[in-house]
Amino acid sequence: MPAGTLFIVATPIGNLGDLTPRALETLRGVAAICAEDTRRSGQLMSHFGVSTPLLALHEHNEDALSQRVVERLLAGESLALVSDAGTPLVSDPGFRLVRAARAAGIKVSPLPGACAAIAALSVAGLPSDRFTFEGFLPAKASARREQLQRLAGETRTLVFYESSHRIAESLADMRAAFGDDRPAVLARELTKLFETVLDGTLADLQQRVEADDNQRKGEFVVMVQGAGDDLDARLVEGRRVYALLNEHLPPSAAAKLAAEITGAPRKALYGS
Ligand code: SAM
């Protein structure tokens, strides 16, 4: 009996029209659907007329359930995994199940769809060829501030998930860690009725959220532009000065002077 497939199925983050036809067909066709919250996923399934049985898979039973699911997959059944919203495993359970299935040689196949982080990046207008997904910041204020301090020099765009309970505090902490003027974008309630995308400096955004209760309601993705890469700028200038000096001085002396003048590392200039 060939093993079945574990399908990882993205579901909408708001607008139900975002469930793909292939996702629907797969959810109807599998033997069972592992879901984070069977009540919430049950509502989604009944909306789409999917009557496939649901299995509860959450943080506390993931290891035990994974074993049972792998046995069923090995016995030839195909199953799906969904989370409450968006793409499973992205700040959601599922990684232990996927790891167990892969370790057992099971095919794990993605059905891509909504993901709040990617949807938010796609409308932010911030550099997005490289970004770092930070998920949720720690709930405890001291741990959150330490984490933000560690990220202050990160040059890639930073992407955070945040809830309505902590959005105001997190923005205030980001402003303190990254500075008032750092460009940022706040994406709220994407694909839903009150979808709002605000951009400005961290100081602007924090003030707007503090001043308007409505801007603290719902679900948020906070994106912060990375720190300016000063080293890059110093290197460009260092190489320019090195080239000029090198016309009149030996390379080692030219590199030493160019490094002193521009602040670029001498070793990076020598022979450049
Ligand atoms: N797995 C999901 C995904 O693919 O985006 C994320 C699950 S995580 C538990 C939930 C968080 O995602 C929310 O607190 C919020 O930060 C973000 N989020 C989910 N839906 C959103 C939406 N419609 N608009 C903005 N952010 C959203």
PDB file of C-alpha atoms and ligand atoms in Angstrom:
ATOM      1  CA  MET A   1       0.000   0.000   0.000  1.00  0.00           C
ATOM      2  CA  PRO A   2       1.701   3.307  -1.033  1.00  0.00           C
ATOM      3  CA  ALA A   3       1.796   5.948   1.719  1.00  0.00           C
ATOM      4  CA  GLY A   4      -0.600   8.878   1.565  1.00  0.00           C
ATOM      5  CA  THR A   5       0.305  12.563   1.330  1.00  0.00           C
ATOM      6  CA  LEU A   6       0.176  15.185   4.060  1.00  0.00           C
ATOM      7  CA  PHE A   7      -1.195  18.398   2.513  1.00  0.00           C
ATOM      8  CA  ILE A   8      -0.379  21.696   4.248  1.00  0.00           C
ATOM      9  CA  VAL A   9      -3.300  23.916   3.324  1.00  0.00           C
ATOM     10  CA  ALA A  10      -3.402  27.713   3.678  1.00  0.00           C
ATOM     11  CA  THR A  11      -6.822  29.154   4.590  1.00  0.00           C
ATOM     12  CA  PRO A  12      -8.052  32.786   4.387  1.00  0.00           C
ATOM     13  CA  ILE A  13      -6.859  35.491   6.825  1.00  0.00           C
ATOM     14  CA  GLY A  14     -10.198  37.295   6.547  1.00  0.00           C
ATOM     15  CA  ASN A  15     -11.864  37.247   3.167  1.00  0.00           C
ATOM     16  CA  LEU A  16     -13.291  33.774   2.550  1.00  0.00           C
ATOM     17  CA  GLY A  17     -12.914  34.312  -1.190  1.00  0.00           C
ATOM     18  CA  ASP A  18      -9.186  33.711  -0.682  1.00  0.00           C
ATOM     19  CA  LEU A  19      -9.548  29.938  -0.216  1.00  0.00           C
ATOM     20  CA  THR A  20      -8.184  28.472  -3.444  1.00  0.00           C
ATOM     21  CA  PRO A  21     -10.204  25.981  -5.528  1.00  0.00           C
ATOM     22  CA  ARG A  22      -7.400  23.424  -5.121  1.00  0.00           C
ATOM     23  CA  ALA A  23      -7.468  23.861  -1.332  1.00  0.00           C
ATOM     24  CA  LEU A  24     -11.215  23.212  -1.312  1.00  0.00           C
ATOM     25  CA  GLU A  25     -10.907  20.132  -3.505  1.00  0.00           C
ATOM     26  CA  THR A  26      -8.112  18.779  -1.278  1.00  0.00           C
ATOM     27  CA  LEU A  27      -9.985  19.460   1.978  1.00  0.00           C
ATOM     28  CA  ARG A  28     -12.983  17.574   0.568  1.00  0.00           C
ATOM     29  CA  GLY A  29     -10.869  14.663  -0.638  1.00  0.00           C
ATOM     30  CA  VAL A  30      -8.630  13.830   2.351  1.00  0.00           C
ATOM     31  CA  ALA A  31      -9.484  11.269   5.049  1.00  0.00           C
ATOM     32  CA  ALA A  32      -9.149  13.838   7.886  1.00  0.00           C
ATOM     33  CA  ILE A  33      -8.100  17.424   8.513  1.00  0.00           C
ATOM     34  CA  CYS A  34      -5.804  18.305  11.432  1.00  0.00           C
ATOM     35  CA  ALA A  35      -6.893  21.684  12.755  1.00  0.00           C
ATOM     36  CA  GLU A  36      -5.604  23.963  15.488  1.00  0.00           C
ATOM     37  CA  ASP A  37      -9.090  24.815  16.744  1.00  0.00           C
ATOM     38  CA  THR A  38     -11.713  22.367  15.493  1.00  0.00           C
ATOM     39  CA  ARG A  39     -14.563  24.742  16.364  1.00  0.00           C
ATOM     40  CA  ARG A  40     -13.144  27.594  14.256  1.00  0.00           C
ATOM     41  CA  SER A  41     -12.081  25.374  11.384  1.00  0.00           C
ATOM     42  CA  GLY A  42     -15.447  23.572  11.633  1.00  0.00           C
ATOM     43  CA  GLN A  43     -17.188  26.879  10.856  1.00  0.00           C
ATOM     44  CA  LEU A  44     -14.955  27.436   7.833  1.00  0.00           C
ATOM     45  CA  MET A  45     -15.547  23.875   6.601  1.00  0.00           C
ATOM     46  CA  SER A  46     -19.304  24.085   6.988  1.00  0.00           C
ATOM     47  CA  HIS A  47     -19.300  27.404   5.095  1.00  0.00           C
ATOM     48  CA  PHE A  48     -17.687  25.573   2.178  1.00  0.00           C
ATOM     49  CA  GLY A  49     -19.737  22.376   2.571  1.00  0.00           C
ATOM     50  CA  VAL A  50     -16.699  20.302   3.589  1.00  0.00           C
ATOM     51  CA  SER A  51     -17.734  17.390   5.816  1.00  0.00           C
ATOM     52  CA  THR A  52     -14.290  15.775   6.272  1.00  0.00           C
ATOM     53  CA  PRO A  53     -13.635  14.770   9.938  1.00  0.00           C
ATOM     54  CA  LEU A  54     -11.459  17.185  11.955  1.00  0.00           C
ATOM     55  CA  LEU A  55      -8.686  16.192  14.382  1.00  0.00           C
ATOM     56  CA  ALA A  56      -7.545  18.702  17.029  1.00  0.00           C
ATOM     57  CA  LEU A  57      -3.829  19.416  16.759  1.00  0.00           C
ATOM     58  CA  HIS A  58      -2.462  22.022  19.125  1.00  0.00           C
ATOM     59  CA  GLU A  59       0.787  22.828  20.881  1.00  0.00           C
ATOM     60  CA  HIS A  60       0.075  20.440  23.787  1.00  0.00           C
ATOM     61  CA  ASN A  61      -0.833  17.288  21.860  1.00  0.00           C
ATOM     62  CA  GLU A  62       1.203  17.803  18.697  1.00  0.00           C
ATOM     63  CA  ASP A  63       3.820  15.110  19.411  1.00  0.00           C
ATOM     64  CA  ALA A  64       1.269  12.445  20.363  1.00  0.00           C
ATOM     65  CA  LEU A  65      -1.118  13.281  17.529  1.00  0.00           C
ATOM     66  CA  SER A  66       1.739  13.411  15.005  1.00  0.00           C
ATOM     67  CA  GLN A  67       2.504   9.742  15.669  1.00  0.00           C
ATOM     68  CA  ARG A  68      -1.132   8.745  15.028  1.00  0.00           C
ATOM     69  CA  VAL A  69      -1.293  10.871  11.902  1.00  0.00           C
ATOM     70  CA  VAL A  70       1.966   9.379  10.569  1.00  0.00           C
ATOM     71  CA  GLU A  71       0.572   5.862  11.130  1.00  0.00           C
ATOM     72  CA  ARG A  72      -2.505   6.740   9.085  1.00  0.00           C
ATOM     73  CA  LEU A  73      -0.353   8.279   6.335  1.00  0.00           C
ATOM     74  CA  LEU A  74       1.853   5.176   6.246  1.00  0.00           C
ATOM     75  CA  ALA A  75      -1.304   3.070   5.975  1.00  0.00           C
ATOM     76  CA  GLY A  76      -2.150   4.908   2.751  1.00  0.00           C
ATOM     77  CA  GLU A  77      -4.547   7.648   3.867  1.00  0.00           C
ATOM     78  CA  SER A  78      -3.961  11.277   2.851  1.00  0.00           C
ATOM     79  CA  LEU A  79      -4.579  13.995   5.441  1.00  0.00           C
ATOM     80  CA  ALA A  80      -4.483  17.796   5.525  1.00  0.00           C
ATOM     81  CA  LEU A  81      -3.276  20.326   8.077  1.00  0.00           C
ATOM     82  CA  VAL A  82      -4.886  23.753   8.459  1.00  0.00           C
ATOM     83  CA  SER A  83      -4.463  26.471  11.082  1.00  0.00           C
ATOM     84  CA  ASP A  84      -7.063  28.974  12.289  1.00  0.00           C
ATOM     85  CA  ALA A  85      -6.085  31.366   9.510  1.00  0.00           C
ATOM     86  CA  GLY A  86      -3.370  31.753   6.904  1.00  0.00           C
ATOM     87  CA  THR A  87      -0.452  29.406   6.360  1.00  0.00           C
ATOM     88  CA  PRO A  88       0.128  26.622   8.922  1.00  0.00           C
ATOM     89  CA  LEU A  89       3.532  26.672  10.721  1.00  0.00           C
ATOM     90  CA  VAL A  90       3.898  30.467  10.274  1.00  0.00           C
ATOM     91  CA  SER A  91       3.485  31.523  13.939  1.00  0.00           C
ATOM     92  CA  ASP A  92       1.130  28.537  14.132  1.00  0.00           C
ATOM     93  CA  PRO A  93       1.416  24.844  15.093  1.00  0.00           C
ATOM     94  CA  GLY A  94       2.428  22.102  12.692  1.00  0.00           C
ATOM     95  CA  PHE A  95       6.197  21.960  12.522  1.00  0.00           C
ATOM     96  CA  ARG A  96       6.443  18.813  14.685  1.00  0.00           C
ATOM     97  CA  LEU A  97       3.869  17.050  12.533  1.00  0.00           C
ATOM     98  CA  VAL A  98       5.671  18.024   9.313  1.00  0.00           C
ATOM     99  CA  ARG A  99       9.015  16.945  10.793  1.00  0.00           C
ATOM    100  CA  ALA A 100       7.580  13.584  11.887  1.00  0.00           C
ATOM    101  CA  ALA A 101       5.967  12.990   8.486  1.00  0.00           C
ATOM    102  CA  ARG A 102       9.164  13.852   6.621  1.00  0.00           C
ATOM    103  CA  ALA A 103      11.217  11.628   8.943  1.00  0.00           C
ATOM    104  CA  ALA A 104       8.858   8.751   8.085  1.00  0.00           C
ATOM    105  CA  GLY A 105       9.429   9.365   4.362  1.00  0.00           C
ATOM    106  CA  ILE A 106       5.906  10.715   3.793  1.00  0.00           C
ATOM    107  CA  LYS A 107       5.318  13.196   0.972  1.00  0.00           C
ATOM    108  CA  VAL A 108       4.410  16.607   2.425  1.00  0.00           C
ATOM    109  CA  SER A 109       2.844  18.881  -0.160  1.00  0.00           C
ATOM    110  CA  PRO A 110       1.970  22.587   0.206  1.00  0.00           C
ATOM    111  CA  LEU A 111      -1.227  24.246  -0.968  1.00  0.00           C
ATOM    112  CA  PRO A 112      -0.108  27.885  -0.818  1.00  0.00           C
ATOM    113  CA  GLY A 113      -2.448  30.743  -0.103  1.00  0.00           C
ATOM    114  CA  ALA A 114      -2.925  33.588   2.345  1.00  0.00           C
ATOM    115  CA  CYS A 115      -0.170  34.542   4.777  1.00  0.00           C
ATOM    116  CA  ALA A 116      -0.522  37.812   6.698  1.00  0.00           C
ATOM    117  CA  ALA A 117       3.218  38.586   6.639  1.00  0.00           C
ATOM    118  CA  ILE A 118       3.530  38.199   2.876  1.00  0.00           C
ATOM    119  CA  ALA A 119       0.248  39.994   2.154  1.00  0.00           C
ATOM    120  CA  ALA A 120       1.425  42.895   4.335  1.00  0.00           C
ATOM    121  CA  LEU A 121       4.877  43.083   2.725  1.00  0.00           C
ATOM    122  CA  SER A 122       3.288  43.112  -0.712  1.00  0.00           C
ATOM    123  CA  VAL A 123       1.502  46.406   0.017  1.00  0.00           C
ATOM    124  CA  ALA A 124       4.021  48.087   2.366  1.00  0.00           C
ATOM    125  CA  GLY A 125       6.311  49.738  -0.145  1.00  0.00           C
ATOM    126  CA  LEU A 126       9.333  48.864   2.013  1.00  0.00           C
ATOM    127  CA  PRO A 127      12.415  47.067   0.638  1.00  0.00           C
ATOM    128  CA  SER A 128      11.334  43.429   0.477  1.00  0.00           C
ATOM    129  CA  ASP A 129      13.899  41.453  -1.540  1.00  0.00           C
ATOM    130  CA  ARG A 130      15.342  40.552   1.838  1.00  0.00           C
ATOM    131  CA  PHE A 131      13.393  40.690   5.071  1.00  0.00           C
ATOM    132  CA  THR A 132      13.410  39.061   8.462  1.00  0.00           C
ATOM    133  CA  PHE A 133      10.211  37.591   9.872  1.00  0.00           C
ATOM    134  CA  GLU A 134      10.241  38.036  13.649  1.00  0.00           C
ATOM    135  CA  GLY A 135       6.740  36.703  14.402  1.00  0.00           C
ATOM    136  CA  PHE A 136       5.358  37.791  17.792  1.00  0.00           C
ATOM    137  CA  LEU A 137       7.572  39.758  20.166  1.00  0.00           C
ATOM    138  CA  PRO A 138       7.783  38.472  23.762  1.00  0.00           C
ATOM    139  CA  ALA A 139       4.792  39.436  25.929  1.00  0.00           C
ATOM    140  CA  LYS A 140       6.997  40.506  28.845  1.00  0.00           C
ATOM    141  CA  ALA A 141       8.079  44.138  28.469  1.00  0.00           C
ATOM    142  CA  SER A 142      11.719  43.590  29.513  1.00  0.00           C
ATOM    143  CA  ALA A 143      12.190  40.636  27.123  1.00  0.00           C
ATOM    144  CA  ARG A 144      10.456  42.553  24.321  1.00  0.00           C
ATOM    145  CA  ARG A 145      12.739  45.571  24.757  1.00  0.00           C
ATOM    146  CA  GLU A 146      15.853  43.396  24.828  1.00  0.00           C
ATOM    147  CA  GLN A 147      14.756  41.637  21.651  1.00  0.00           C
ATOM    148  CA  LEU A 148      14.149  44.976  19.917  1.00  0.00           C
ATOM    149  CA  GLN A 149      17.563  46.256  21.041  1.00  0.00           C
ATOM    150  CA  ARG A 150      19.147  43.173  19.453  1.00  0.00           C
ATOM    151  CA  LEU A 151      17.370  44.027  16.184  1.00  0.00           C
ATOM    152  CA  ALA A 152      18.277  47.741  16.129  1.00  0.00           C
ATOM    153  CA  GLY A 153      21.201  47.238  13.698  1.00  0.00           C
ATOM    154  CA  GLU A 154      19.392  44.781  11.401  1.00  0.00           C
ATOM    155  CA  THR A 155      19.537  46.128   7.857  1.00  0.00           C
ATOM    156  CA  ARG A 156      16.734  43.978   6.379  1.00  0.00           C
ATOM    157  CA  THR A 157      13.085  45.000   6.669  1.00  0.00           C
ATOM    158  CA  LEU A 158      11.666  43.641   9.928  1.00  0.00           C
ATOM    159  CA  VAL A 159       8.235  41.977   9.978  1.00  0.00           C
ATOM    160  CA  PHE A 160       6.336  41.435  13.254  1.00  0.00           C
ATOM    161  CA  TYR A 161       2.938  39.998  14.129  1.00  0.00           C
ATOM    162  CA  GLU A 162       1.012  41.824  16.819  1.00  0.00           C
ATOM    163  CA  SER A 163      -2.353  41.650  18.541  1.00  0.00           C
ATOM    164  CA  SER A 164      -4.694  44.452  19.566  1.00  0.00           C
ATOM    165  CA  HIS A 165      -3.713  44.008  23.257  1.00  0.00           C
ATOM    166  CA  ARG A 166      -0.129  45.016  22.732  1.00  0.00           C
ATOM    167  CA  ILE A 167       0.055  47.076  19.556  1.00  0.00           C
ATOM    168  CA  ALA A 168       0.382  50.414  21.369  1.00  0.00           C
ATOM    169  CA  GLU A 169       3.090  49.167  23.761  1.00  0.00           C
ATOM    170  CA  SER A 170       5.026  47.434  20.996  1.00  0.00           C
ATOM    171  CA  LEU A 171       5.050  50.529  18.793  1.00  0.00           C
ATOM    172  CA  ALA A 172       6.284  52.614  21.735  1.00  0.00           C
ATOM    173  CA  ASP A 173       9.073  50.082  22.386  1.00  0.00           C
ATOM    174  CA  MET A 174      10.016  49.987  18.684  1.00  0.00           C
ATOM    175  CA  ARG A 175      10.197  53.766  18.625  1.00  0.00           C
ATOM    176  CA  ALA A 176      12.523  53.708  21.656  1.00  0.00           C
ATOM    177  CA  ALA A 177      14.754  50.975  20.177  1.00  0.00           C
ATOM    178  CA  PHE A 178      14.901  52.067  16.520  1.00  0.00           C
ATOM    179  CA  GLY A 179      14.444  55.853  16.834  1.00  0.00           C
ATOM    180  CA  ASP A 180      11.580  58.248  16.041  1.00  0.00           C
ATOM    181  CA  ASP A 181      12.430  58.609  12.367  1.00  0.00           C
ATOM    182  CA  ARG A 182      12.651  54.977  11.226  1.00  0.00           C
ATOM    183  CA  PRO A 183      10.126  54.414   8.376  1.00  0.00           C
ATOM    184  CA  ALA A 184       7.482  51.798   9.202  1.00  0.00           C
ATOM    185  CA  VAL A 185       4.165  50.433   7.941  1.00  0.00           C
ATOM    186  CA  LEU A 186       1.244  49.131   9.986  1.00  0.00           C
ATOM    187  CA  ALA A 187      -1.081  46.703   8.170  1.00  0.00           C
ATOM    188  CA  ARG A 188      -4.353  46.062  10.034  1.00  0.00           C
ATOM    189  CA  GLU A 189      -7.230  43.704   9.284  1.00  0.00           C
ATOM    190  CA  LEU A 190      -5.925  42.752   5.844  1.00  0.00           C
ATOM    191  CA  THR A 191      -8.594  41.462   3.426  1.00  0.00           C
ATOM    192  CA  LYS A 192     -11.328  42.399   5.965  1.00  0.00           C
ATOM    193  CA  LEU A 193     -13.863  45.214   6.144  1.00  0.00           C
ATOM    194  CA  PHE A 194     -11.609  47.581   8.097  1.00  0.00           C
ATOM    195  CA  GLU A 195      -8.399  46.886   6.202  1.00  0.00           C
ATOM    196  CA  THR A 196      -6.011  49.792   6.878  1.00  0.00           C
ATOM    197  CA  VAL A 197      -2.393  50.262   5.826  1.00  0.00           C
ATOM    198  CA  LEU A 198      -0.688  53.220   7.526  1.00  0.00           C
ATOM    199  CA  ASP A 199       2.823  54.387   6.731  1.00  0.00           C
ATOM    200  CA  GLY A 200       5.105  56.983   8.253  1.00  0.00           C
ATOM    201  CA  THR A 201       7.886  57.181  10.794  1.00  0.00           C
ATOM    202  CA  LEU A 202       7.633  55.100  13.966  1.00  0.00           C
ATOM    203  CA  ALA A 203       6.862  58.334  15.852  1.00  0.00           C
ATOM    204  CA  ASP A 204       3.949  59.136  13.436  1.00  0.00           C
ATOM    205  CA  LEU A 205       2.511  55.648  13.633  1.00  0.00           C
ATOM    206  CA  GLN A 206       2.734  55.431  17.404  1.00  0.00           C
ATOM    207  CA  GLN A 207       0.969  58.796  17.759  1.00  0.00           C
ATOM    208  CA  ARG A 208      -1.797  57.820  15.319  1.00  0.00           C
ATOM    209  CA  VAL A 209      -2.440  54.538  17.110  1.00  0.00           C
ATOM    210  CA  GLU A 210      -2.421  56.220  20.536  1.00  0.00           C
ATOM    211  CA  ALA A 211      -4.821  58.901  19.345  1.00  0.00           C
ATOM    212  CA  ASP A 212      -7.435  56.659  17.710  1.00  0.00           C
ATOM    213  CA  ASP A 213      -9.030  53.662  19.507  1.00  0.00           C
ATOM    214  CA  ASN A 214     -10.107  52.186  16.171  1.00  0.00           C
ATOM    215  CA  GLN A 215      -6.476  51.906  15.067  1.00  0.00           C
ATOM    216  CA  ARG A 216      -5.844  49.545  17.994  1.00  0.00           C
ATOM    217  CA  LYS A 217      -8.572  47.073  16.993  1.00  0.00           C
ATOM    218  CA  GLY A 218      -8.059  43.853  15.064  1.00  0.00           C
ATOM    219  CA  GLU A 219      -4.969  42.015  13.847  1.00  0.00           C
ATOM    220  CA  PHE A 220      -1.723  43.669  12.841  1.00  0.00           C
ATOM    221  CA  VAL A 221       1.460  43.200  10.897  1.00  0.00           C
ATOM    222  CA  VAL A 222       4.104  45.791  11.780  1.00  0.00           C
ATOM    223  CA  MET A 223       6.915  46.306   9.287  1.00  0.00           C
ATOM    224  CA  VAL A 224       9.963  48.430  10.032  1.00  0.00           C
ATOM    225  CA  GLN A 225      12.565  49.443   7.481  1.00  0.00           C
ATOM    226  CA  GLY A 226      16.029  48.081   8.283  1.00  0.00           C
ATOM    227  CA  ALA A 227      18.814  50.228   9.723  1.00  0.00           C
ATOM    228  CA  GLY A 228      20.745  52.249   7.135  1.00  0.00           C
ATOM    229  CA  ASP A 229      23.862  50.371   6.105  1.00  0.00           C
ATOM    230  CA  ASP A 230      26.494  52.951   7.045  1.00  0.00           C
ATOM    231  CA  LEU A 231      29.307  50.482   6.419  1.00  0.00           C
ATOM    232  CA  ASP A 232      28.311  50.236   2.763  1.00  0.00           C
ATOM    233  CA  ALA A 233      28.389  54.005   2.389  1.00  0.00           C
ATOM    234  CA  ARG A 234      31.817  54.185   4.097  1.00  0.00           C
ATOM    235  CA  LEU A 235      33.204  51.479   1.834  1.00  0.00           C
ATOM    236  CA  VAL A 236      32.085  53.274  -1.338  1.00  0.00           C
ATOM    237  CA  GLU A 237      33.699  56.515  -0.184  1.00  0.00           C
ATOM    238  CA  GLY A 238      36.795  54.665   1.120  1.00  0.00           C
ATOM    239  CA  ARG A 239      37.391  53.027  -2.265  1.00  0.00           C
ATOM    240  CA  ARG A 240      37.000  56.352  -4.059  1.00  0.00           C
ATOM    241  CA  VAL A 241      39.598  58.059  -1.795  1.00  0.00           C
ATOM    242  CA  TYR A 242      41.908  55.022  -1.941  1.00  0.00           C
ATOM    243  CA  ALA A 243      41.893  55.135  -5.759  1.00  0.00           C
ATOM    244  CA  LEU A 244      42.861  58.840  -5.725  1.00  0.00           C
ATOM    245  CA  LEU A 245      45.634  58.426  -3.147  1.00  0.00           C
ATOM    246  CA  ASN A 246      46.946  55.269  -4.761  1.00  0.00           C
ATOM    247  CA  GLU A 247      47.960  57.319  -7.794  1.00  0.00           C
ATOM    248  CA  HIS A 248      50.593  59.065  -5.627  1.00  0.00           C
ATOM    249  CA  LEU A 249      51.307  56.677  -2.737  1.00  0.00           C
ATOM    250  CA  PRO A 250      52.174  53.006  -2.238  1.00  0.00           C
ATOM    251  CA  PRO A 251      49.012  50.855  -1.724  1.00  0.00           C
ATOM    252  CA  SER A 252      49.568  50.284   2.018  1.00  0.00           C
ATOM    253  CA  ALA A 253      49.959  54.029   2.738  1.00  0.00           C
ATOM    254  CA  ALA A 254      46.978  54.873   0.476  1.00  0.00           C
ATOM    255  CA  ALA A 255      44.798  52.308   2.285  1.00  0.00           C
ATOM    256  CA  LYS A 256      45.882  53.562   5.717  1.00  0.00           C
ATOM    257  CA  LEU A 257      45.088  57.198   4.854  1.00  0.00           C
ATOM    258  CA  ALA A 258      41.828  56.409   3.056  1.00  0.00           C
ATOM    259  CA  ALA A 259      40.692  54.374   6.068  1.00  0.00           C
ATOM    260  CA  GLU A 260      41.533  57.257   8.410  1.00  0.00           C
ATOM    261  CA  ILE A 261      39.740  59.808   6.234  1.00  0.00           C
ATOM    262  CA  THR A 262      36.538  57.822   5.567  1.00  0.00           C
ATOM    263  CA  GLY A 263      36.225  55.369   8.473  1.00  0.00           C
ATOM    264  CA  ALA A 264      36.154  52.360   6.093  1.00  0.00           C
ATOM    265  CA  PRO A 265      38.107  49.255   7.245  1.00  0.00           C
ATOM    266  CA  ARG A 266      41.703  49.442   5.933  1.00  0.00           C
ATOM    267  CA  LYS A 267      41.808  45.746   4.958  1.00  0.00           C
ATOM    268  CA  ALA A 268      38.745  46.157   2.747  1.00  0.00           C
ATOM    269  CA  LEU A 269      40.454  49.020   0.851  1.00  0.00           C
ATOM    270  CA  TYR A 270      43.958  47.659   0.390  1.00  0.00           C
ATOM    271  CA  GLY A 271      44.356  46.600  -3.266  1.00  0.00           C
ATOM    272  CA  SER A 272      40.690  47.407  -4.068  1.00  0.00           C
TER     273      SER A 272
HETATM  274  N1  SAM B   1      -0.389  31.544  10.125  1.00  0.00           N
HETATM  275  C1  SAM B   1      -0.891  32.894   9.996  1.00  0.00           C
HETATM  276  C2  SAM B   1      -0.365  33.510   8.699  1.00  0.00           C
HETATM  277  O1  SAM B   1      -0.038  32.791   7.772  1.00  0.00           O
HETATM  278  O2  SAM B   1      -0.312  34.723   8.606  1.00  0.00           O
HETATM  279  C3  SAM B   1      -0.545  33.719  11.229  1.00  0.00           C
HETATM  280  C4  SAM B   1      -1.109  33.196  12.493  1.00  0.00           C
HETATM  281  S1  SAM B   1      -0.713  34.154  13.911  1.00  0.00           S
HETATM  282  C5  SAM B   1      -1.304  33.116  15.196  1.00  0.00           C
HETATM  283  C6  SAM B   1      -1.930  35.430  13.896  1.00  0.00           C
HETATM  284  C7  SAM B   1      -1.334  36.810  13.641  1.00  0.00           C
HETATM  285  O3  SAM B   1      -1.188  36.999  12.232  1.00  0.00           O
HETATM  286  C8  SAM B   1      -2.196  37.961  14.111  1.00  0.00           C
HETATM  287  O4  SAM B   1      -1.995  38.252  15.492  1.00  0.00           O
HETATM  288  C9  SAM B   1      -1.697  39.092  13.238  1.00  0.00           C
HETATM  289  O5  SAM B   1      -0.474  39.584  13.724  1.00  0.00           O
HETATM  290  C10 SAM B   1      -1.446  38.354  11.920  1.00  0.00           C
HETATM  291  N2  SAM B   1      -2.652  38.397  11.086  1.00  0.00           N
HETATM  292  C11 SAM B   1      -3.497  37.377  10.822  1.00  0.00           C
HETATM  293  N3  SAM B   1      -4.492  37.795  10.026  1.00  0.00           N
HETATM  294  C12 SAM B   1      -4.279  39.100   9.770  1.00  0.00           C
HETATM  295  C13 SAM B   1      -4.955  40.090   9.013  1.00  0.00           C
HETATM  296  N4  SAM B   1      -6.064  39.811   8.362  1.00  0.00           N
HETATM  297  N5  SAM B   1      -4.424  41.340   8.972  1.00  0.00           N
HETATM  298  C14 SAM B   1      -3.287  41.636   9.634  1.00  0.00           C
HETATM  299  N6  SAM B   1      -2.613  40.740  10.370  1.00  0.00           N
HETATM  300  C15 SAM B   1      -3.100  39.488  10.443  1.00  0.00           C
END
